[in-house]
Amino acid sequence: MSSSSPSSSSTLMRVAVGASALLVVAGLAAFWYASNQARKAPPKAVDHAVTVTIRGNACEPNEITVPAGRTTFTIVNQSNRALEWEILDGVMVVEERENIAPGFSQTMTVKLSPGDFAITCGLLSNPRGKLHVTPSAASLAEEARPSLVNYVGALAEYQVFLRLEAATLDDAVRALADAVKAGDLAQARALYAPAHQAYKRIEPMAELFADLDARINARADYFEKREADPGFSGFHRIEYALYGQGDPKALAPVLDQLLADTETLQARLRELSVPPERLASAASKLLRRVADNLPAGGEDHYGHAELVNLQGSYEGTKKIADLLQPLLVKAAPAQQKAVDERFAAFDAALAPYRAGEGFQPAPLDDAQRQALAVPVRALAEELGKGERRARSGMS
């Protein structure tokens, strides 16, 4: 039997440790390379989808033609900023996806009628692309079918609701403007959240007007220079000054513009002819976006009035669901029961944060936002089922 000297054992140990270290370094290098390649590789598109890639300040392709009917789009974000993608009919939002992170994609299926539309390409200041929708056999057949009048009563009542709430919004913004111009920071802060909540109650329809919604309610994230961007205005610009800067002095022109925009919004809502399918889908679409925004930090980065806003979204979407309830109860009672249960779960999720007629002032943490997003998303999905049922029963 042979034996090794202490120096030989030490040498072998050093060699083994060195080899292990080399393996670790090699493994880390392989992991870095694979991660980097995955980051560079474009996200996989959905089969048969129209892929739109956004790089810098343009869409690729920048001009798209599709037949009328349902089309699925895969929006790929190859820019360095989170972005939203919208299909616009003039100033009206047809469909949208928000919070698409750099290097990621989202899919969107939308039913399109023949015509020419605009598409946004990243930042709001970027040039828009074009979407051409050509007539198809299905769209021509659909145009020939007469519309039912089942929704006339619900639509008329919702028009009254919109007008009353738009007037409430106008009054709330005027009171906020008076406090700001008087230099009363405490009063302005007290009036900000109720004014924004008034917008949230009519947001399912107000956000259809892309130009007004961008000026009234767009977050700094969607502007090139963020808070310093000259296009950043409306509620979140006011919120930033009141809570982020603590100085309302420079807000007078911002509030004057907000007042002008709320007056324009009132006029447009009075003339708005809401298609039944739009009423059926508006609540679902809004709540999906709210559920997506909550885990990402919510919408109110400075004043942290997420709970007040959620209450406004609850009330606005509940009004739509209540108006459609008689129709859904007859066609699908189990579906209506599920919708009622989802609204009850949403309300119950807000209950622990209530304080009197309002909410506790403390901001939500990440875990709380994620927990609140669960019932909101579930409600959005349930209302989406009702939307599809409404579409199938309207012609």
mmCIF file of C-alpha atoms in Angstrom:
data_model
loop_
_atom_site.group_PDB
_atom_site.id
_atom_site.type_symbol
_atom_site.label_atom_id
_atom_site.label_comp_id
_atom_site.label_asym_id
_atom_site.label_seq_id
_atom_site.Cartn_x
_atom_site.Cartn_y
_atom_site.Cartn_z
ATOM 1 C CA MET A 1 0.000 0.000 0.000
ATOM 2 C CA SER A 2 1.347 3.459 -0.914
ATOM 3 C CA SER A 3 0.645 6.725 0.922
ATOM 4 C CA SER A 4 0.592 10.316 -0.293
ATOM 5 C CA SER A 5 2.605 13.032 1.341
ATOM 6 C CA PRO A 6 0.828 16.049 2.935
ATOM 7 C CA SER A 7 2.153 18.295 0.162
ATOM 8 C CA SER A 8 0.670 15.990 -2.535
ATOM 9 C CA SER A 9 -2.737 16.069 -0.850
ATOM 10 C CA SER A 10 -2.628 19.866 -0.649
ATOM 11 C CA THR A 11 -1.738 20.065 -4.331
ATOM 12 C CA LEU A 12 -4.589 17.759 -5.316
ATOM 13 C CA MET A 13 -6.995 19.763 -3.143
ATOM 14 C CA ARG A 14 -5.949 23.022 -4.807
ATOM 15 C CA VAL A 15 -6.413 21.468 -8.245
ATOM 16 C CA ALA A 16 -9.887 20.194 -7.312
ATOM 17 C CA VAL A 17 -10.936 23.582 -5.916
ATOM 18 C CA GLY A 18 -9.588 25.309 -9.035
ATOM 19 C CA ALA A 19 -11.470 22.913 -11.308
ATOM 20 C CA SER A 20 -14.674 23.485 -9.344
ATOM 21 C CA ALA A 21 -14.253 27.235 -9.642
ATOM 22 C CA LEU A 22 -13.749 26.911 -13.408
ATOM 23 C CA LEU A 23 -16.944 24.877 -13.654
ATOM 24 C CA VAL A 24 -18.872 27.532 -11.693
ATOM 25 C CA VAL A 25 -17.517 30.303 -13.930
ATOM 26 C CA ALA A 26 -18.345 28.290 -17.037
ATOM 27 C CA GLY A 27 -21.859 27.656 -15.746
ATOM 28 C CA LEU A 28 -22.413 31.325 -15.002
ATOM 29 C CA ALA A 29 -21.128 32.253 -18.437
ATOM 30 C CA ALA A 30 -23.471 29.752 -20.074
ATOM 31 C CA PHE A 31 -26.393 31.077 -18.021
ATOM 32 C CA TRP A 32 -25.545 34.681 -18.961
ATOM 33 C CA TYR A 33 -25.294 33.757 -22.632
ATOM 34 C CA ALA A 34 -28.611 31.880 -22.618
ATOM 35 C CA SER A 35 -30.362 34.700 -20.762
ATOM 36 C CA ASN A 36 -28.925 37.292 -23.115
ATOM 37 C CA GLN A 37 -29.989 35.305 -26.171
ATOM 38 C CA ALA A 38 -33.483 34.839 -24.733
ATOM 39 C CA ARG A 39 -33.685 38.550 -24.111
ATOM 40 C CA LYS A 40 -32.638 39.276 -27.692
ATOM 41 C CA ALA A 41 -34.943 36.702 -29.240
ATOM 42 C CA PRO A 42 -38.321 38.115 -30.241
ATOM 43 C CA PRO A 43 -41.281 36.814 -28.215
ATOM 44 C CA LYS A 44 -43.136 34.010 -29.941
ATOM 45 C CA ALA A 45 -46.157 35.199 -31.866
ATOM 46 C CA VAL A 46 -49.521 33.504 -31.642
ATOM 47 C CA ASP A 47 -50.376 31.363 -34.666
ATOM 48 C CA HIS A 48 -52.305 33.262 -37.353
ATOM 49 C CA ALA A 49 -51.839 36.538 -35.473
ATOM 50 C CA VAL A 50 -50.768 39.792 -37.075
ATOM 51 C CA THR A 51 -47.452 40.665 -35.424
ATOM 52 C CA VAL A 52 -46.672 44.323 -34.787
ATOM 53 C CA THR A 53 -43.181 45.113 -33.470
ATOM 54 C CA ILE A 54 -42.517 48.470 -31.863
ATOM 55 C CA ARG A 55 -38.952 49.765 -32.060
ATOM 56 C CA GLY A 56 -37.987 53.278 -31.006
ATOM 57 C CA ASN A 57 -40.695 55.546 -32.342
ATOM 58 C CA ALA A 58 -42.348 53.419 -35.032
ATOM 59 C CA CYS A 59 -44.389 50.261 -35.602
ATOM 60 C CA GLU A 60 -43.166 47.503 -37.898
ATOM 61 C CA PRO A 61 -45.140 47.259 -40.089
ATOM 62 C CA ASN A 62 -46.389 50.805 -39.932
ATOM 63 C CA GLU A 63 -49.318 50.110 -42.274
ATOM 64 C CA ILE A 64 -51.489 46.993 -41.922
ATOM 65 C CA THR A 65 -54.425 45.621 -43.915
ATOM 66 C CA VAL A 66 -56.781 42.971 -42.496
ATOM 67 C CA PRO A 67 -60.270 41.723 -43.421
ATOM 68 C CA ALA A 68 -63.257 42.762 -41.313
ATOM 69 C CA GLY A 69 -64.141 40.443 -38.463
ATOM 70 C CA ARG A 70 -62.072 39.093 -35.593
ATOM 71 C CA THR A 71 -58.317 39.595 -35.857
ATOM 72 C CA THR A 72 -55.657 38.665 -33.312
ATOM 73 C CA PHE A 73 -52.668 40.990 -32.990
ATOM 74 C CA THR A 74 -49.406 40.162 -31.236
ATOM 75 C CA ILE A 75 -47.758 43.375 -30.057
ATOM 76 C CA VAL A 76 -44.010 42.950 -29.490
ATOM 77 C CA ASN A 77 -42.181 45.624 -27.506
ATOM 78 C CA GLN A 78 -38.589 45.942 -28.724
ATOM 79 C CA SER A 79 -38.212 49.464 -27.333
ATOM 80 C CA ASN A 80 -36.624 50.294 -23.974
ATOM 81 C CA ARG A 81 -39.842 51.552 -22.338
ATOM 82 C CA ALA A 82 -43.095 49.976 -21.212
ATOM 83 C CA LEU A 83 -45.787 51.000 -23.677
ATOM 84 C CA GLU A 84 -49.426 50.758 -24.701
ATOM 85 C CA TRP A 85 -50.820 49.911 -28.137
ATOM 86 C CA GLU A 86 -54.162 51.255 -29.304
ATOM 87 C CA ILE A 87 -56.416 51.037 -32.320
ATOM 88 C CA LEU A 88 -58.107 54.407 -32.843
ATOM 89 C CA ASP A 89 -61.150 55.366 -34.891
ATOM 90 C CA GLY A 90 -60.573 59.114 -35.054
ATOM 91 C CA VAL A 91 -60.328 60.059 -31.375
ATOM 92 C CA MET A 92 -62.198 56.943 -30.236
ATOM 93 C CA VAL A 93 -60.330 53.969 -28.758
ATOM 94 C CA VAL A 94 -61.459 50.737 -30.433
ATOM 95 C CA GLU A 95 -59.197 48.413 -28.407
ATOM 96 C CA GLU A 96 -55.937 48.678 -26.465
ATOM 97 C CA ARG A 97 -53.288 46.870 -24.475
ATOM 98 C CA GLU A 98 -51.298 48.592 -21.710
ATOM 99 C CA ASN A 99 -48.122 47.939 -19.728
ATOM 100 C CA ILE A 100 -46.288 45.893 -22.371
ATOM 101 C CA ALA A 101 -42.829 45.563 -20.839
ATOM 102 C CA PRO A 102 -39.622 45.882 -22.930
ATOM 103 C CA GLY A 103 -38.775 42.575 -24.583
ATOM 104 C CA PHE A 104 -42.246 41.149 -24.001
ATOM 105 C CA SER A 105 -45.433 40.828 -26.044
ATOM 106 C CA GLN A 106 -49.185 40.790 -25.536
ATOM 107 C CA THR A 107 -51.960 39.473 -27.742
ATOM 108 C CA MET A 108 -55.244 41.168 -28.453
ATOM 109 C CA THR A 109 -58.264 39.858 -30.338
ATOM 110 C CA VAL A 110 -60.662 42.470 -31.638
ATOM 111 C CA LYS A 111 -63.683 42.479 -33.913
ATOM 112 C CA LEU A 112 -63.164 45.158 -36.570
ATOM 113 C CA SER A 113 -65.616 46.747 -38.989
ATOM 114 C CA PRO A 114 -64.516 47.921 -42.447
ATOM 115 C CA GLY A 115 -62.728 51.277 -42.483
ATOM 116 C CA ASP A 116 -59.440 53.043 -41.854
ATOM 117 C CA PHE A 117 -58.006 53.289 -38.351
ATOM 118 C CA ALA A 118 -54.898 54.690 -36.657
ATOM 119 C CA ILE A 119 -52.556 52.696 -34.398
ATOM 120 C CA THR A 120 -50.340 54.123 -31.669
ATOM 121 C CA CYS A 121 -46.681 53.152 -31.724
ATOM 122 C CA GLY A 122 -45.229 53.450 -28.230
ATOM 123 C CA LEU A 123 -45.022 56.901 -26.668
ATOM 124 C CA LEU A 124 -47.979 59.200 -27.163
ATOM 125 C CA SER A 125 -45.708 61.637 -28.993
ATOM 126 C CA ASN A 126 -44.667 59.052 -31.618
ATOM 127 C CA PRO A 127 -46.135 59.123 -35.162
ATOM 128 C CA ARG A 128 -49.134 56.839 -35.594
ATOM 129 C CA GLY A 129 -49.425 53.924 -37.977
ATOM 130 C CA LYS A 130 -52.350 52.955 -40.196
ATOM 131 C CA LEU A 131 -54.739 50.019 -40.094
ATOM 132 C CA HIS A 132 -56.956 49.316 -43.105
ATOM 133 C CA VAL A 133 -59.898 46.963 -42.574
ATOM 134 C CA THR A 134 -61.444 45.678 -45.784
ATOM 135 C CA PRO A 135 -65.035 44.353 -46.133
ATOM 136 C CA SER A 136 -65.526 40.611 -45.800
ATOM 137 C CA ALA A 137 -68.428 38.266 -46.497
ATOM 138 C CA ALA A 138 -69.112 38.003 -42.755
ATOM 139 C CA SER A 139 -69.158 41.779 -42.228
ATOM 140 C CA LEU A 140 -71.501 42.327 -45.174
ATOM 141 C CA ALA A 141 -73.882 39.677 -43.840
ATOM 142 C CA GLU A 142 -73.800 41.237 -40.379
ATOM 143 C CA GLU A 143 -74.647 44.686 -41.740
ATOM 144 C CA ALA A 144 -77.709 43.195 -43.408
ATOM 145 C CA ARG A 145 -79.110 41.837 -40.130
ATOM 146 C CA PRO A 146 -81.445 44.162 -38.215
ATOM 147 C CA SER A 147 -80.437 45.184 -34.686
ATOM 148 C CA LEU A 148 -82.608 44.220 -31.739
ATOM 149 C CA VAL A 149 -84.098 46.863 -29.455
ATOM 150 C CA ASN A 150 -83.523 44.929 -26.240
ATOM 151 C CA TYR A 151 -80.914 47.386 -25.033
ATOM 152 C CA VAL A 152 -82.779 50.641 -25.682
ATOM 153 C CA GLY A 153 -83.935 51.130 -22.090
ATOM 154 C CA ALA A 154 -80.527 50.290 -20.614
ATOM 155 C CA LEU A 155 -78.753 52.619 -23.035
ATOM 156 C CA ALA A 156 -81.135 55.491 -22.300
ATOM 157 C CA GLU A 157 -80.696 55.110 -18.548
ATOM 158 C CA TYR A 158 -76.938 54.924 -18.902
ATOM 159 C CA GLN A 159 -76.956 58.157 -20.909
ATOM 160 C CA VAL A 160 -78.667 59.864 -17.967
ATOM 161 C CA PHE A 161 -76.069 58.416 -15.587
ATOM 162 C CA LEU A 162 -73.217 59.662 -17.766
ATOM 163 C CA ARG A 163 -74.606 63.185 -17.940
ATOM 164 C CA LEU A 164 -75.147 63.424 -14.188
ATOM 165 C CA GLU A 165 -71.706 62.046 -13.372
ATOM 166 C CA ALA A 166 -70.030 64.278 -15.966
ATOM 167 C CA ALA A 167 -71.652 67.271 -14.281
ATOM 168 C CA THR A 168 -70.384 66.012 -10.908
ATOM 169 C CA LEU A 169 -66.890 65.750 -12.390
ATOM 170 C CA ASP A 170 -67.064 69.313 -13.677
ATOM 171 C CA ASP A 171 -68.158 70.631 -10.269
ATOM 172 C CA ALA A 172 -65.397 68.674 -8.501
ATOM 173 C CA VAL A 173 -62.686 69.990 -10.843
ATOM 174 C CA ARG A 174 -63.924 73.572 -10.366
ATOM 175 C CA ALA A 175 -63.741 73.207 -6.580
ATOM 176 C CA LEU A 176 -60.218 71.766 -6.899
ATOM 177 C CA ALA A 177 -59.196 74.644 -9.156
ATOM 178 C CA ASP A 178 -60.497 77.202 -6.641
ATOM 179 C CA ALA A 179 -58.467 75.616 -3.832
ATOM 180 C CA VAL A 180 -55.304 75.497 -5.936
ATOM 181 C CA LYS A 181 -55.625 79.092 -7.092
ATOM 182 C CA ALA A 182 -56.195 80.156 -3.503
ATOM 183 C CA GLY A 183 -52.905 78.497 -2.559
ATOM 184 C CA ASP A 184 -54.638 76.155 -0.087
ATOM 185 C CA LEU A 185 -52.525 72.999 -0.408
ATOM 186 C CA ALA A 186 -54.380 71.059 2.320
ATOM 187 C CA GLN A 187 -57.778 71.748 0.757
ATOM 188 C CA ALA A 188 -56.496 70.956 -2.722
ATOM 189 C CA ARG A 189 -55.202 67.593 -1.524
ATOM 190 C CA ALA A 190 -58.551 66.874 0.160
ATOM 191 C CA LEU A 191 -60.419 67.628 -3.081
ATOM 192 C CA TYR A 192 -58.088 65.867 -5.509
ATOM 193 C CA ALA A 193 -59.090 62.247 -4.837
ATOM 194 C CA PRO A 194 -62.891 62.861 -4.999
ATOM 195 C CA ALA A 195 -62.448 64.741 -8.287
ATOM 196 C CA HIS A 196 -60.407 61.919 -9.805
ATOM 197 C CA GLN A 197 -62.897 59.365 -8.486
ATOM 198 C CA ALA A 198 -65.662 61.195 -10.372
ATOM 199 C CA TYR A 199 -63.719 60.587 -13.581
ATOM 200 C CA LYS A 200 -63.271 56.928 -12.657
ATOM 201 C CA ARG A 201 -67.044 56.448 -12.467
ATOM 202 C CA ILE A 202 -67.463 57.446 -16.123
ATOM 203 C CA GLU A 203 -64.094 56.139 -17.334
ATOM 204 C CA PRO A 204 -65.573 53.150 -19.230
ATOM 205 C CA MET A 205 -67.005 55.653 -21.730
ATOM 206 C CA ALA A 206 -64.655 58.620 -21.188
ATOM 207 C CA GLU A 207 -61.619 56.570 -22.219
ATOM 208 C CA LEU A 208 -63.191 56.010 -25.635
ATOM 209 C CA PHE A 209 -62.076 59.549 -26.511
ATOM 210 C CA ALA A 210 -58.341 59.004 -26.916
ATOM 211 C CA ASP A 211 -57.411 62.682 -27.194
ATOM 212 C CA LEU A 212 -59.292 63.700 -24.044
ATOM 213 C CA ASP A 213 -58.272 60.637 -22.034
ATOM 214 C CA ALA A 214 -54.596 61.306 -22.843
ATOM 215 C CA ARG A 215 -54.888 64.887 -21.576
ATOM 216 C CA ILE A 216 -57.125 64.104 -18.595
ATOM 217 C CA ASN A 217 -55.803 60.818 -17.247
ATOM 218 C CA ALA A 218 -52.503 59.693 -18.853
ATOM 219 C CA ARG A 219 -49.681 58.803 -16.476
ATOM 220 C CA ALA A 220 -46.183 60.230 -16.791
ATOM 221 C CA ASP A 221 -44.932 56.761 -17.806
ATOM 222 C CA TYR A 222 -46.415 57.237 -21.275
ATOM 223 C CA PHE A 223 -44.517 60.430 -22.085
ATOM 224 C CA GLU A 224 -40.949 60.670 -23.345
ATOM 225 C CA LYS A 225 -39.720 62.984 -20.593
ATOM 226 C CA ARG A 226 -42.094 61.595 -17.978
ATOM 227 C CA GLU A 227 -43.028 64.266 -15.403
ATOM 228 C CA ALA A 228 -40.962 66.902 -17.251
ATOM 229 C CA ASP A 229 -42.725 66.290 -20.566
ATOM 230 C CA PRO A 230 -44.784 69.294 -21.770
ATOM 231 C CA GLY A 231 -47.576 66.905 -22.804
ATOM 232 C CA PHE A 232 -47.998 65.549 -19.257
ATOM 233 C CA SER A 233 -51.201 67.148 -17.959
ATOM 234 C CA GLY A 234 -54.516 66.371 -16.301
ATOM 235 C CA PHE A 235 -55.160 64.578 -13.044
ATOM 236 C CA HIS A 236 -51.777 62.901 -12.680
ATOM 237 C CA ARG A 237 -49.913 66.150 -13.404
ATOM 238 C CA ILE A 238 -51.973 67.765 -10.644
ATOM 239 C CA GLU A 239 -51.351 64.790 -8.364
ATOM 240 C CA TYR A 240 -47.596 65.105 -8.984
ATOM 241 C CA ALA A 241 -47.595 68.798 -8.046
ATOM 242 C CA LEU A 242 -49.747 68.324 -4.944
ATOM 243 C CA TYR A 243 -47.966 65.273 -3.536
ATOM 244 C CA GLY A 244 -44.673 64.835 -5.381
ATOM 245 C CA GLN A 245 -43.661 68.493 -5.308
ATOM 246 C CA GLY A 246 -45.965 69.916 -2.626
ATOM 247 C CA ASP A 247 -46.350 73.145 -4.599
ATOM 248 C CA PRO A 248 -49.636 73.958 -6.375
ATOM 249 C CA LYS A 249 -48.581 77.409 -7.624
ATOM 250 C CA ALA A 250 -47.803 76.359 -11.194
ATOM 251 C CA LEU A 251 -51.035 74.389 -11.599
ATOM 252 C CA ALA A 252 -53.379 77.177 -12.700
ATOM 253 C CA PRO A 253 -52.900 76.598 -16.460
ATOM 254 C CA VAL A 254 -53.083 72.820 -15.956
ATOM 255 C CA LEU A 255 -56.424 73.171 -14.183
ATOM 256 C CA ASP A 256 -57.721 75.590 -16.797
ATOM 257 C CA GLN A 257 -56.956 72.962 -19.446
ATOM 258 C CA LEU A 258 -58.561 70.225 -17.329
ATOM 259 C CA LEU A 259 -61.716 72.334 -16.955
ATOM 260 C CA ALA A 260 -61.847 72.897 -20.707
ATOM 261 C CA ASP A 261 -61.366 69.162 -21.309
ATOM 262 C CA THR A 262 -64.099 68.147 -18.835
ATOM 263 C CA GLU A 263 -66.488 70.576 -20.538
ATOM 264 C CA THR A 264 -65.620 69.040 -23.919
ATOM 265 C CA LEU A 265 -66.121 65.597 -22.421
ATOM 266 C CA GLN A 266 -69.577 66.577 -21.198
ATOM 267 C CA ALA A 267 -70.529 67.737 -24.679
ATOM 268 C CA ARG A 268 -69.246 64.560 -26.325
ATOM 269 C CA LEU A 269 -70.987 62.291 -23.829
ATOM 270 C CA ARG A 270 -74.285 64.077 -24.486
ATOM 271 C CA GLU A 271 -73.949 63.234 -28.185
ATOM 272 C CA LEU A 272 -72.469 59.769 -27.708
ATOM 273 C CA SER A 273 -74.509 56.966 -29.228
ATOM 274 C CA VAL A 274 -73.234 53.932 -27.359
ATOM 275 C CA PRO A 275 -73.494 50.687 -29.359
ATOM 276 C CA PRO A 276 -74.883 47.882 -27.191
ATOM 277 C CA GLU A 277 -71.730 45.815 -27.625
ATOM 278 C CA ARG A 278 -69.652 48.790 -26.451
ATOM 279 C CA LEU A 279 -71.713 49.076 -23.283
ATOM 280 C CA ALA A 280 -71.396 45.332 -22.724
ATOM 281 C CA SER A 281 -67.600 45.332 -23.186
ATOM 282 C CA ALA A 282 -66.609 48.638 -21.576
ATOM 283 C CA ALA A 283 -66.731 47.440 -17.977
ATOM 284 C CA SER A 284 -64.793 44.254 -18.709
ATOM 285 C CA LYS A 285 -62.055 46.059 -20.629
ATOM 286 C CA LEU A 286 -61.589 48.742 -17.971
ATOM 287 C CA LEU A 287 -61.385 46.228 -15.122
ATOM 288 C CA ARG A 288 -58.832 44.132 -17.008
ATOM 289 C CA ARG A 289 -56.617 47.193 -17.265
ATOM 290 C CA VAL A 290 -57.118 48.042 -13.582
ATOM 291 C CA ALA A 291 -56.136 44.481 -12.639
ATOM 292 C CA ASP A 292 -53.005 44.736 -14.798
ATOM 293 C CA ASN A 293 -52.012 48.098 -13.330
ATOM 294 C CA LEU A 294 -52.403 47.168 -9.661
ATOM 295 C CA PRO A 295 -49.452 44.743 -9.397
ATOM 296 C CA ALA A 296 -47.341 47.181 -11.447
ATOM 297 C CA GLY A 297 -47.719 49.890 -8.776
ATOM 298 C CA GLY A 298 -51.204 51.205 -9.453
ATOM 299 C CA GLU A 299 -51.999 54.472 -11.186
ATOM 300 C CA ASP A 300 -51.500 57.021 -8.399
ATOM 301 C CA HIS A 301 -47.740 57.076 -7.886
ATOM 302 C CA TYR A 302 -47.681 60.247 -5.782
ATOM 303 C CA GLY A 303 -50.943 60.618 -3.836
ATOM 304 C CA HIS A 304 -51.575 56.880 -3.383
ATOM 305 C CA ALA A 305 -55.355 57.167 -3.729
ATOM 306 C CA GLU A 306 -55.682 53.720 -5.316
ATOM 307 C CA LEU A 307 -58.538 52.706 -2.999
ATOM 308 C CA VAL A 308 -60.606 55.790 -3.816
ATOM 309 C CA ASN A 309 -60.043 55.129 -7.519
ATOM 310 C CA LEU A 310 -60.991 51.461 -7.132
ATOM 311 C CA GLN A 311 -64.230 52.520 -5.486
ATOM 312 C CA GLY A 312 -64.957 54.773 -8.463
ATOM 313 C CA SER A 313 -64.216 51.939 -10.892
ATOM 314 C CA TYR A 314 -66.448 49.636 -8.849
ATOM 315 C CA GLU A 315 -69.360 52.087 -8.932
ATOM 316 C CA GLY A 316 -68.998 52.877 -12.630
ATOM 317 C CA THR A 317 -68.822 49.254 -13.771
ATOM 318 C CA LYS A 318 -71.517 48.151 -11.326
ATOM 319 C CA LYS A 319 -73.895 50.678 -12.895
ATOM 320 C CA ILE A 320 -73.357 49.104 -16.310
ATOM 321 C CA ALA A 321 -73.830 45.583 -14.934
ATOM 322 C CA ASP A 322 -77.012 46.587 -13.108
ATOM 323 C CA LEU A 323 -78.493 48.052 -16.283
ATOM 324 C CA LEU A 324 -77.758 44.876 -18.223
ATOM 325 C CA GLN A 325 -78.930 42.597 -15.414
ATOM 326 C CA PRO A 326 -82.581 42.179 -16.536
ATOM 327 C CA LEU A 327 -81.423 41.019 -19.952
ATOM 328 C CA LEU A 328 -78.825 38.613 -18.594
ATOM 329 C CA VAL A 329 -81.128 37.167 -15.940
ATOM 330 C CA LYS A 330 -83.538 35.955 -18.622
ATOM 331 C CA ALA A 331 -80.867 34.634 -20.986
ATOM 332 C CA ALA A 332 -78.390 33.197 -18.468
ATOM 333 C CA PRO A 333 -79.385 33.282 -14.778
ATOM 334 C CA ALA A 334 -76.294 31.321 -13.709
ATOM 335 C CA GLN A 335 -74.095 33.872 -15.496
ATOM 336 C CA GLN A 336 -75.830 36.750 -13.713
ATOM 337 C CA LYS A 337 -75.393 35.000 -10.365
ATOM 338 C CA ALA A 338 -71.668 34.651 -11.048
ATOM 339 C CA VAL A 339 -71.388 38.358 -11.947
ATOM 340 C CA ASP A 340 -73.150 39.321 -8.705
ATOM 341 C CA GLU A 341 -70.772 37.127 -6.716
ATOM 342 C CA ARG A 342 -67.732 38.696 -8.380
ATOM 343 C CA PHE A 343 -68.925 42.203 -7.582
ATOM 344 C CA ALA A 344 -69.537 41.132 -3.972
ATOM 345 C CA ALA A 345 -65.969 39.772 -3.795
ATOM 346 C CA PHE A 346 -64.589 43.055 -5.184
ATOM 347 C CA ASP A 347 -66.547 45.032 -2.578
ATOM 348 C CA ALA A 348 -65.426 42.670 0.199
ATOM 349 C CA ALA A 349 -61.776 43.113 -0.834
ATOM 350 C CA LEU A 350 -62.108 46.873 -0.350
ATOM 351 C CA ALA A 351 -63.923 46.566 3.003
ATOM 352 C CA PRO A 352 -60.848 46.159 5.279
ATOM 353 C CA TYR A 353 -59.479 49.493 4.085
ATOM 354 C CA ARG A 354 -62.624 51.546 4.648
ATOM 355 C CA ALA A 355 -62.734 54.310 7.242
ATOM 356 C CA GLY A 356 -66.190 55.851 7.618
ATOM 357 C CA GLU A 357 -67.371 56.932 4.174
ATOM 358 C CA GLY A 358 -63.841 56.981 2.808
ATOM 359 C CA PHE A 359 -60.646 54.952 3.020
ATOM 360 C CA GLN A 360 -57.563 54.790 5.186
ATOM 361 C CA PRO A 361 -54.894 57.197 3.904
ATOM 362 C CA ALA A 362 -51.967 54.746 4.085
ATOM 363 C CA PRO A 363 -50.589 53.650 0.684
ATOM 364 C CA LEU A 364 -50.922 50.031 -0.385
ATOM 365 C CA ASP A 365 -47.875 47.788 -0.511
ATOM 366 C CA ASP A 366 -47.105 45.359 -3.344
ATOM 367 C CA ALA A 367 -48.753 42.382 -1.634
ATOM 368 C CA GLN A 368 -51.955 44.341 -0.999
ATOM 369 C CA ARG A 369 -52.131 45.538 -4.600
ATOM 370 C CA GLN A 370 -51.626 42.001 -5.891
ATOM 371 C CA ALA A 371 -54.335 40.696 -3.541
ATOM 372 C CA LEU A 372 -56.804 43.361 -4.727
ATOM 373 C CA ALA A 373 -56.028 42.561 -8.353
ATOM 374 C CA VAL A 374 -57.354 39.001 -7.926
ATOM 375 C CA PRO A 375 -61.092 39.811 -7.477
ATOM 376 C CA VAL A 376 -60.868 42.641 -10.022
ATOM 377 C CA ARG A 377 -59.456 40.295 -12.664
ATOM 378 C CA ALA A 378 -62.015 37.607 -11.837
ATOM 379 C CA LEU A 379 -64.815 40.144 -12.262
ATOM 380 C CA ALA A 380 -63.365 41.329 -15.578
ATOM 381 C CA GLU A 381 -63.314 37.749 -16.859
ATOM 382 C CA GLU A 382 -66.898 37.117 -15.759
ATOM 383 C CA LEU A 383 -68.119 40.316 -17.384
ATOM 384 C CA GLY A 384 -66.217 39.275 -20.516
ATOM 385 C CA LYS A 385 -68.389 36.162 -20.698
ATOM 386 C CA GLY A 386 -71.471 38.377 -20.477
ATOM 387 C CA GLU A 387 -70.010 40.570 -23.223
ATOM 388 C CA ARG A 388 -69.730 37.605 -25.577
ATOM 389 C CA ARG A 389 -73.274 36.536 -24.752
ATOM 390 C CA ALA A 390 -74.522 40.077 -25.393
ATOM 391 C CA ARG A 391 -72.760 40.164 -28.756
ATOM 392 C CA SER A 392 -74.366 36.901 -29.819
ATOM 393 C CA GLY A 393 -77.826 38.122 -28.833
ATOM 394 C CA MET A 394 -77.775 41.556 -30.449
ATOM 395 C CA SER A 395 -78.363 40.538 -34.019
#
